[in-house]
């Protein structure tokens, strides 16, 4: 069974630039999550989708972050404009029941 | 605010030792408590999980002990190996079926040969 795929794996941008991350969940998983993991901390949920609907986006900084999952499969997370404090690993996860399966993440560095 | 407090921040043991990582939570509505293992450059991977109606769960060398009255749970790794060196995260899931996980800050485990 293929795991959660994410791209790119690494991204370096200047502050105030925009960036987008892509996630392809495990086939058949209805629930998709985006997490932000700052160095030395646990993952923090940014947004959760059930199929193509948003279940929880309470911790998503909506002035600069956006996410979509138009067809209930792939998802894109965008940051516009980026700030220095957005430097982190962005993890995508998917689940069909209890277990969340994580992708390898995208390491974002904002200079 | 939902919180999960994890300790210690880092831990060094010798091969064969039994590292113990502790977590405490506040929200009694949490209904599922997983532990995740993360290697550098990789995403977290589920190691073992427990529900609050069980006091202990064992899978291979990994054991979760759960104390519902104290709102604490811990991970024990028996006969630890250098390959167990990783960061370990405890987490807790809120009720209601949205499966939202709240993670601890992680414990960096080093197992020396």
PDB file of C-alpha atoms in Angstrom:
ATOM      1  CA  UNK A   1       0.000   0.000   0.000  1.00  0.00           C
ATOM      2  CA  UNK A   2       1.486   3.348  -1.014  1.00  0.00           C
ATOM      3  CA  UNK A   3       1.914   5.869   1.770  1.00  0.00           C
ATOM      4  CA  UNK A   4       1.080   9.549   1.954  1.00  0.00           C
ATOM      5  CA  UNK A   5       3.001  11.455  -0.707  1.00  0.00           C
ATOM      6  CA  UNK A   6       4.134  15.039  -0.326  1.00  0.00           C
ATOM      7  CA  UNK A   7       6.021  17.446  -2.511  1.00  0.00           C
ATOM      8  CA  UNK A   8       8.288  19.246  -2.572  1.00  0.00           C
ATOM      9  CA  UNK A   9      10.448  17.770   0.179  1.00  0.00           C
ATOM     10  CA  UNK A  10      12.368  21.000   0.710  1.00  0.00           C
ATOM     11  CA  UNK A  11      11.649  24.625  -0.090  1.00  0.00           C
ATOM     12  CA  UNK A  12      13.606  27.795   0.595  1.00  0.00           C
ATOM     13  CA  UNK A  13      11.949  31.153  -0.018  1.00  0.00           C
ATOM     14  CA  UNK A  14      12.347  34.794   0.933  1.00  0.00           C
ATOM     15  CA  UNK A  15       9.921  36.359   3.374  1.00  0.00           C
ATOM     16  CA  UNK A  16       6.831  37.838   1.747  1.00  0.00           C
ATOM     17  CA  UNK A  17       7.001  35.276  -1.071  1.00  0.00           C
ATOM     18  CA  UNK A  18       4.309  32.662  -1.565  1.00  0.00           C
ATOM     19  CA  UNK A  19       4.674  28.887  -1.464  1.00  0.00           C
ATOM     20  CA  UNK A  20       2.444  25.866  -2.026  1.00  0.00           C
ATOM     21  CA  UNK A  21       2.679  22.307  -0.792  1.00  0.00           C
ATOM     22  CA  UNK A  22       0.970  19.282  -2.290  1.00  0.00           C
ATOM     23  CA  UNK A  23      -0.311  16.120  -0.610  1.00  0.00           C
ATOM     24  CA  UNK A  24      -1.672  12.878  -2.020  1.00  0.00           C
ATOM     25  CA  UNK A  25      -3.230  10.774   0.755  1.00  0.00           C
ATOM     26  CA  UNK A  26      -3.486   7.017   0.984  1.00  0.00           C
ATOM     27  CA  UNK A  27      -6.085   5.753  -1.470  1.00  0.00           C
ATOM     28  CA  UNK A  28      -9.536   5.558   0.081  1.00  0.00           C
ATOM     29  CA  UNK A  29      -8.759   7.711   3.107  1.00  0.00           C
ATOM     30  CA  UNK A  30     -11.532  10.238   3.516  1.00  0.00           C
ATOM     31  CA  UNK A  31      -9.847  12.332   6.199  1.00  0.00           C
ATOM     32  CA  UNK A  32      -6.821  14.493   5.446  1.00  0.00           C
ATOM     33  CA  UNK A  33      -4.840  16.654   7.852  1.00  0.00           C
ATOM     34  CA  UNK A  34      -2.184  19.349   7.525  1.00  0.00           C
ATOM     35  CA  UNK A  35       0.154  19.837  10.476  1.00  0.00           C
ATOM     36  CA  UNK A  36       2.912  22.337  11.175  1.00  0.00           C
ATOM     37  CA  UNK A  37       5.913  20.981  13.082  1.00  0.00           C
ATOM     38  CA  UNK A  38       8.325  23.591  14.359  1.00  0.00           C
ATOM     39  CA  UNK A  39      11.786  22.323  15.267  1.00  0.00           C
ATOM     40  CA  UNK A  40      11.776  20.699  18.686  1.00  0.00           C
ATOM     41  CA  UNK A  41       7.997  20.557  18.987  1.00  0.00           C
ATOM     42  CA  UNK A  42       5.178  18.163  18.280  1.00  0.00           C
ATOM     43  CA  UNK A  43       2.981  18.527  15.208  1.00  0.00           C
ATOM     44  CA  UNK A  44       0.245  21.141  15.459  1.00  0.00           C
ATOM     45  CA  UNK A  45      -2.942  20.657  13.465  1.00  0.00           C
ATOM     46  CA  UNK A  46      -3.590  23.410  10.942  1.00  0.00           C
ATOM     47  CA  UNK A  47      -6.607  22.040   9.087  1.00  0.00           C
ATOM     48  CA  UNK A  48      -8.614  18.842   8.796  1.00  0.00           C
ATOM     49  CA  UNK A  49     -10.707  17.776   5.796  1.00  0.00           C
ATOM     50  CA  UNK A  50     -13.390  15.129   5.640  1.00  0.00           C
ATOM     51  CA  UNK A  51     -13.649  14.353   1.925  1.00  0.00           C
ATOM     52  CA  UNK A  52     -13.595  17.872   0.440  1.00  0.00           C
ATOM     53  CA  UNK A  53     -15.175  19.634   3.419  1.00  0.00           C
ATOM     54  CA  UNK A  54     -13.334  21.406   6.247  1.00  0.00           C
ATOM     55  CA  UNK A  55     -13.881  19.821   9.671  1.00  0.00           C
ATOM     56  CA  UNK A  56     -11.481  21.949  11.732  1.00  0.00           C
ATOM     57  CA  UNK A  57      -9.416  24.967  10.732  1.00  0.00           C
ATOM     58  CA  UNK A  58      -9.389  26.701  14.096  1.00  0.00           C
ATOM     59  CA  UNK A  59      -5.574  26.915  14.228  1.00  0.00           C
ATOM     60  CA  UNK A  60      -5.022  27.929  10.605  1.00  0.00           C
ATOM     61  CA  UNK A  61      -3.735  31.531  10.291  1.00  0.00           C
ATOM     62  CA  UNK A  62      -6.318  32.416   7.699  1.00  0.00           C
ATOM     63  CA  UNK A  63      -4.817  35.804   6.859  1.00  0.00           C
ATOM     64  CA  UNK A  64      -1.911  34.056   5.150  1.00  0.00           C
ATOM     65  CA  UNK A  65      -2.617  30.309   4.998  1.00  0.00           C
ATOM     66  CA  UNK A  66      -5.154  28.591   2.786  1.00  0.00           C
ATOM     67  CA  UNK A  67      -5.847  24.985   1.925  1.00  0.00           C
ATOM     68  CA  UNK A  68      -8.109  23.131  -0.424  1.00  0.00           C
ATOM     69  CA  UNK A  69      -9.097  19.594  -1.275  1.00  0.00           C
ATOM     70  CA  UNK A  70     -11.296  20.127  -4.286  1.00  0.00           C
ATOM     71  CA  UNK A  71     -12.040  16.556  -5.365  1.00  0.00           C
ATOM     72  CA  UNK A  72     -11.746  14.915  -1.970  1.00  0.00           C
ATOM     73  CA  UNK A  73      -8.364  13.366  -2.788  1.00  0.00           C
ATOM     74  CA  UNK A  74      -5.273  15.545  -3.251  1.00  0.00           C
ATOM     75  CA  UNK A  75      -4.797  18.670  -1.188  1.00  0.00           C
ATOM     76  CA  UNK A  76      -2.782  21.861  -1.459  1.00  0.00           C
ATOM     77  CA  UNK A  77      -1.631  24.105   1.381  1.00  0.00           C
ATOM     78  CA  UNK A  78      -0.579  27.645   0.470  1.00  0.00           C
ATOM     79  CA  UNK A  79       1.191  30.384   2.400  1.00  0.00           C
ATOM     80  CA  UNK A  80       0.983  33.923   1.058  1.00  0.00           C
ATOM     81  CA  UNK A  81       2.916  35.940   2.115  1.00  0.00           C
ATOM     82  CA  UNK A  82       5.384  33.886   4.130  1.00  0.00           C
ATOM     83  CA  UNK A  83       6.933  35.123   7.368  1.00  0.00           C
ATOM     84  CA  UNK A  84      10.144  34.065   9.063  1.00  0.00           C
ATOM     85  CA  UNK A  85       8.172  32.240  11.755  1.00  0.00           C
ATOM     86  CA  UNK A  86       6.590  29.979   9.124  1.00  0.00           C
ATOM     87  CA  UNK A  87       9.871  28.071   8.893  1.00  0.00           C
ATOM     88  CA  UNK A  88       8.855  24.534   9.855  1.00  0.00           C
ATOM     89  CA  UNK A  89       8.089  21.092   8.506  1.00  0.00           C
ATOM     90  CA  UNK A  90       4.607  20.819   7.036  1.00  0.00           C
ATOM     91  CA  UNK A  91       3.198  17.349   7.452  1.00  0.00           C
ATOM     92  CA  UNK A  92       0.236  15.856   5.687  1.00  0.00           C
ATOM     93  CA  UNK A  93      -1.578  12.880   7.182  1.00  0.00           C
ATOM     94  CA  UNK A  94      -4.583  10.803   6.219  1.00  0.00           C
ATOM     95  CA  UNK A  95      -6.799   8.347   8.037  1.00  0.00           C
ATOM     96  CA  UNK A  96      -9.784   6.095   7.505  1.00  0.00           C
ATOM     97  CA  UNK A  97     -10.333   5.233  11.175  1.00  0.00           C
ATOM     98  CA  UNK A  98      -8.225   5.631  14.320  1.00  0.00           C
ATOM     99  CA  UNK A  99      -4.748   5.662  12.815  1.00  0.00           C
ATOM    100  CA  UNK A 100      -3.283   8.723  11.151  1.00  0.00           C
ATOM    101  CA  UNK A 101      -0.592   7.983   8.577  1.00  0.00           C
ATOM    102  CA  UNK A 102       1.911  10.760   8.001  1.00  0.00           C
ATOM    103  CA  UNK A 103       3.809  11.724   4.901  1.00  0.00           C
ATOM    104  CA  UNK A 104       7.528  12.620   4.996  1.00  0.00           C
ATOM    105  CA  UNK A 105       6.790  16.331   5.209  1.00  0.00           C
ATOM    106  CA  UNK A 106       7.995  19.441   3.430  1.00  0.00           C
ATOM    107  CA  UNK A 107      10.743  21.370   5.163  1.00  0.00           C
ATOM    108  CA  UNK A 108      10.178  25.096   4.583  1.00  0.00           C
ATOM    109  CA  UNK A 109      12.885  27.650   5.272  1.00  0.00           C
ATOM    110  CA  UNK A 110      11.900  31.324   5.095  1.00  0.00           C
ATOM    111  CA  UNK A 111      14.860  33.700   4.817  1.00  0.00           C
TER     112      UNK A 111
ATOM    113  CA  UNK B   1      -7.313  24.581  26.193  1.00  0.00           C
ATOM    114  CA  UNK B   2      -6.423  21.005  25.467  1.00  0.00           C
ATOM    115  CA  UNK B   3      -2.866  20.156  26.434  1.00  0.00           C
ATOM    116  CA  UNK B   4      -0.641  17.120  26.590  1.00  0.00           C
ATOM    117  CA  UNK B   5       2.525  17.496  28.653  1.00  0.00           C
ATOM    118  CA  UNK B   6       5.422  15.177  27.870  1.00  0.00           C
ATOM    119  CA  UNK B   7       8.633  14.461  29.774  1.00  0.00           C
ATOM    120  CA  UNK B   8      11.563  14.167  29.683  1.00  0.00           C
ATOM    121  CA  UNK B   9      12.596  16.333  26.760  1.00  0.00           C
ATOM    122  CA  UNK B  10      15.569  14.044  26.087  1.00  0.00           C
ATOM    123  CA  UNK B  11      16.750  10.685  27.359  1.00  0.00           C
ATOM    124  CA  UNK B  12      19.941   8.707  26.980  1.00  0.00           C
ATOM    125  CA  UNK B  13      20.130   5.012  27.858  1.00  0.00           C
ATOM    126  CA  UNK B  14      22.481   2.137  27.224  1.00  0.00           C
ATOM    127  CA  UNK B  15      21.547  -0.731  24.953  1.00  0.00           C
ATOM    128  CA  UNK B  16      19.280  -3.115  26.847  1.00  0.00           C
ATOM    129  CA  UNK B  17      17.999  -0.393  29.169  1.00  0.00           C
ATOM    130  CA  UNK B  18      14.313   0.445  29.661  1.00  0.00           C
ATOM    131  CA  UNK B  19      13.585   4.073  28.788  1.00  0.00           C
ATOM    132  CA  UNK B  20      10.316   5.434  30.141  1.00  0.00           C
ATOM    133  CA  UNK B  21       8.567   8.456  28.662  1.00  0.00           C
ATOM    134  CA  UNK B  22       5.695  10.077  30.504  1.00  0.00           C
ATOM    135  CA  UNK B  23       2.698  12.106  29.421  1.00  0.00           C
ATOM    136  CA  UNK B  24      -0.047  13.884  31.303  1.00  0.00           C
ATOM    137  CA  UNK B  25      -3.282  15.305  29.983  1.00  0.00           C
ATOM    138  CA  UNK B  26      -5.994  17.583  31.254  1.00  0.00           C
ATOM    139  CA  UNK B  27      -9.102  16.881  29.233  1.00  0.00           C
ATOM    140  CA  UNK B  28     -10.986  13.859  30.557  1.00  0.00           C
ATOM    141  CA  UNK B  29     -12.886  13.656  27.265  1.00  0.00           C
ATOM    142  CA  UNK B  30      -9.831  12.360  25.401  1.00  0.00           C
ATOM    143  CA  UNK B  31     -10.671   8.857  24.164  1.00  0.00           C
ATOM    144  CA  UNK B  32      -7.569   7.549  22.406  1.00  0.00           C
ATOM    145  CA  UNK B  33      -3.879   7.851  23.259  1.00  0.00           C
ATOM    146  CA  UNK B  34      -1.329   6.967  20.554  1.00  0.00           C
ATOM    147  CA  UNK B  35       2.448   7.090  20.639  1.00  0.00           C
ATOM    148  CA  UNK B  36       4.321   8.074  17.504  1.00  0.00           C
ATOM    149  CA  UNK B  37       7.970   7.456  16.597  1.00  0.00           C
ATOM    150  CA  UNK B  38       9.775   9.887  14.319  1.00  0.00           C
ATOM    151  CA  UNK B  39      13.174   9.460  12.693  1.00  0.00           C
ATOM    152  CA  UNK B  40      15.048  12.470  11.268  1.00  0.00           C
ATOM    153  CA  UNK B  41      13.663  13.515   7.901  1.00  0.00           C
ATOM    154  CA  UNK B  42      10.630  11.265   8.218  1.00  0.00           C
ATOM    155  CA  UNK B  43       7.043  11.778   9.252  1.00  0.00           C
ATOM    156  CA  UNK B  44       5.772  10.384  12.573  1.00  0.00           C
ATOM    157  CA  UNK B  45       4.722   6.724  12.490  1.00  0.00           C
ATOM    158  CA  UNK B  46       2.232   5.115  14.842  1.00  0.00           C
ATOM    159  CA  UNK B  47       3.974   2.882  17.356  1.00  0.00           C
ATOM    160  CA  UNK B  48       1.264   1.775  19.758  1.00  0.00           C
ATOM    161  CA  UNK B  49      -2.018   3.172  21.085  1.00  0.00           C
ATOM    162  CA  UNK B  50      -4.359   2.664  24.030  1.00  0.00           C
ATOM    163  CA  UNK B  51      -7.913   3.535  25.017  1.00  0.00           C
ATOM    164  CA  UNK B  52      -8.810   4.725  28.530  1.00  0.00           C
ATOM    165  CA  UNK B  53     -10.711   1.559  29.450  1.00  0.00           C
ATOM    166  CA  UNK B  54      -7.442  -0.412  29.445  1.00  0.00           C
ATOM    167  CA  UNK B  55      -4.601   0.012  31.981  1.00  0.00           C
ATOM    168  CA  UNK B  56      -1.819  -1.547  29.948  1.00  0.00           C
ATOM    169  CA  UNK B  57      -1.103  -2.561  26.380  1.00  0.00           C
ATOM    170  CA  UNK B  58       1.927  -4.399  25.107  1.00  0.00           C
ATOM    171  CA  UNK B  59       3.142  -4.811  21.548  1.00  0.00           C
ATOM    172  CA  UNK B  60       6.507  -6.452  21.168  1.00  0.00           C
ATOM    173  CA  UNK B  61       9.069  -4.483  23.168  1.00  0.00           C
ATOM    174  CA  UNK B  62       6.745  -1.481  23.589  1.00  0.00           C
ATOM    175  CA  UNK B  63       4.314  -1.121  26.504  1.00  0.00           C
ATOM    176  CA  UNK B  64       1.866   1.642  27.346  1.00  0.00           C
ATOM    177  CA  UNK B  65       0.792   2.037  30.964  1.00  0.00           C
ATOM    178  CA  UNK B  66      -2.343   4.108  31.487  1.00  0.00           C
ATOM    179  CA  UNK B  67      -3.562   5.667  34.755  1.00  0.00           C
ATOM    180  CA  UNK B  68      -6.994   7.142  34.138  1.00  0.00           C
ATOM    181  CA  UNK B  69      -7.458   8.612  37.632  1.00  0.00           C
ATOM    182  CA  UNK B  70      -4.110  10.419  37.461  1.00  0.00           C
ATOM    183  CA  UNK B  71      -4.636  11.380  33.809  1.00  0.00           C
ATOM    184  CA  UNK B  72      -1.210  10.033  32.942  1.00  0.00           C
ATOM    185  CA  UNK B  73       0.200   7.497  30.532  1.00  0.00           C
ATOM    186  CA  UNK B  74       3.684   6.305  29.762  1.00  0.00           C
ATOM    187  CA  UNK B  75       5.695   4.413  27.163  1.00  0.00           C
ATOM    188  CA  UNK B  76       8.198   1.752  28.196  1.00  0.00           C
ATOM    189  CA  UNK B  77      10.684   0.302  25.722  1.00  0.00           C
ATOM    190  CA  UNK B  78      12.051  -3.049  26.814  1.00  0.00           C
ATOM    191  CA  UNK B  79      15.544  -4.192  25.811  1.00  0.00           C
ATOM    192  CA  UNK B  80      16.164  -0.912  23.966  1.00  0.00           C
ATOM    193  CA  UNK B  81      18.351  -1.005  20.877  1.00  0.00           C
ATOM    194  CA  UNK B  82      20.383   1.683  19.071  1.00  0.00           C
ATOM    195  CA  UNK B  83      17.802   1.478  16.268  1.00  0.00           C
ATOM    196  CA  UNK B  84      15.190   2.775  18.728  1.00  0.00           C
ATOM    197  CA  UNK B  85      16.997   6.120  18.791  1.00  0.00           C
ATOM    198  CA  UNK B  86      14.352   8.563  17.581  1.00  0.00           C
ATOM    199  CA  UNK B  87      11.945  11.209  18.800  1.00  0.00           C
ATOM    200  CA  UNK B  88       8.823   9.887  20.486  1.00  0.00           C
ATOM    201  CA  UNK B  89       5.572  11.802  20.699  1.00  0.00           C
ATOM    202  CA  UNK B  90       2.566  11.039  22.823  1.00  0.00           C
ATOM    203  CA  UNK B  91      -0.797  12.310  21.658  1.00  0.00           C
ATOM    204  CA  UNK B  92      -4.401  12.388  22.719  1.00  0.00           C
ATOM    205  CA  UNK B  93      -7.530  12.438  20.618  1.00  0.00           C
ATOM    206  CA  UNK B  94     -10.571  14.557  21.394  1.00  0.00           C
ATOM    207  CA  UNK B  95     -14.028  13.089  21.513  1.00  0.00           C
ATOM    208  CA  UNK B  96     -16.659  13.660  18.894  1.00  0.00           C
ATOM    209  CA  UNK B  97     -15.284  11.666  16.020  1.00  0.00           C
ATOM    210  CA  UNK B  98     -13.230  14.351  14.306  1.00  0.00           C
ATOM    211  CA  UNK B  99     -10.084  12.435  15.317  1.00  0.00           C
ATOM    212  CA  UNK B 100      -8.137  15.605  16.126  1.00  0.00           C
ATOM    213  CA  UNK B 101      -4.832  14.731  17.793  1.00  0.00           C
ATOM    214  CA  UNK B 102      -3.072  16.953  20.299  1.00  0.00           C
ATOM    215  CA  UNK B 103       0.623  16.101  20.502  1.00  0.00           C
ATOM    216  CA  UNK B 104       3.163  16.406  23.287  1.00  0.00           C
ATOM    217  CA  UNK B 105       6.406  18.230  22.562  1.00  0.00           C
ATOM    218  CA  UNK B 106       8.384  15.052  22.057  1.00  0.00           C
ATOM    219  CA  UNK B 107      11.237  13.135  23.705  1.00  0.00           C
ATOM    220  CA  UNK B 108      14.530  12.629  21.919  1.00  0.00           C
ATOM    221  CA  UNK B 109      15.725   9.134  22.837  1.00  0.00           C
ATOM    222  CA  UNK B 110      19.318   8.077  22.310  1.00  0.00           C
ATOM    223  CA  UNK B 111      20.255   4.446  22.879  1.00  0.00           C
ATOM    224  CA  UNK B 112      23.998   4.002  23.089  1.00  0.00           C
ATOM    225  CA  UNK B 113      25.551   0.718  21.914  1.00  0.00           C
TER     226      UNK B 113
END
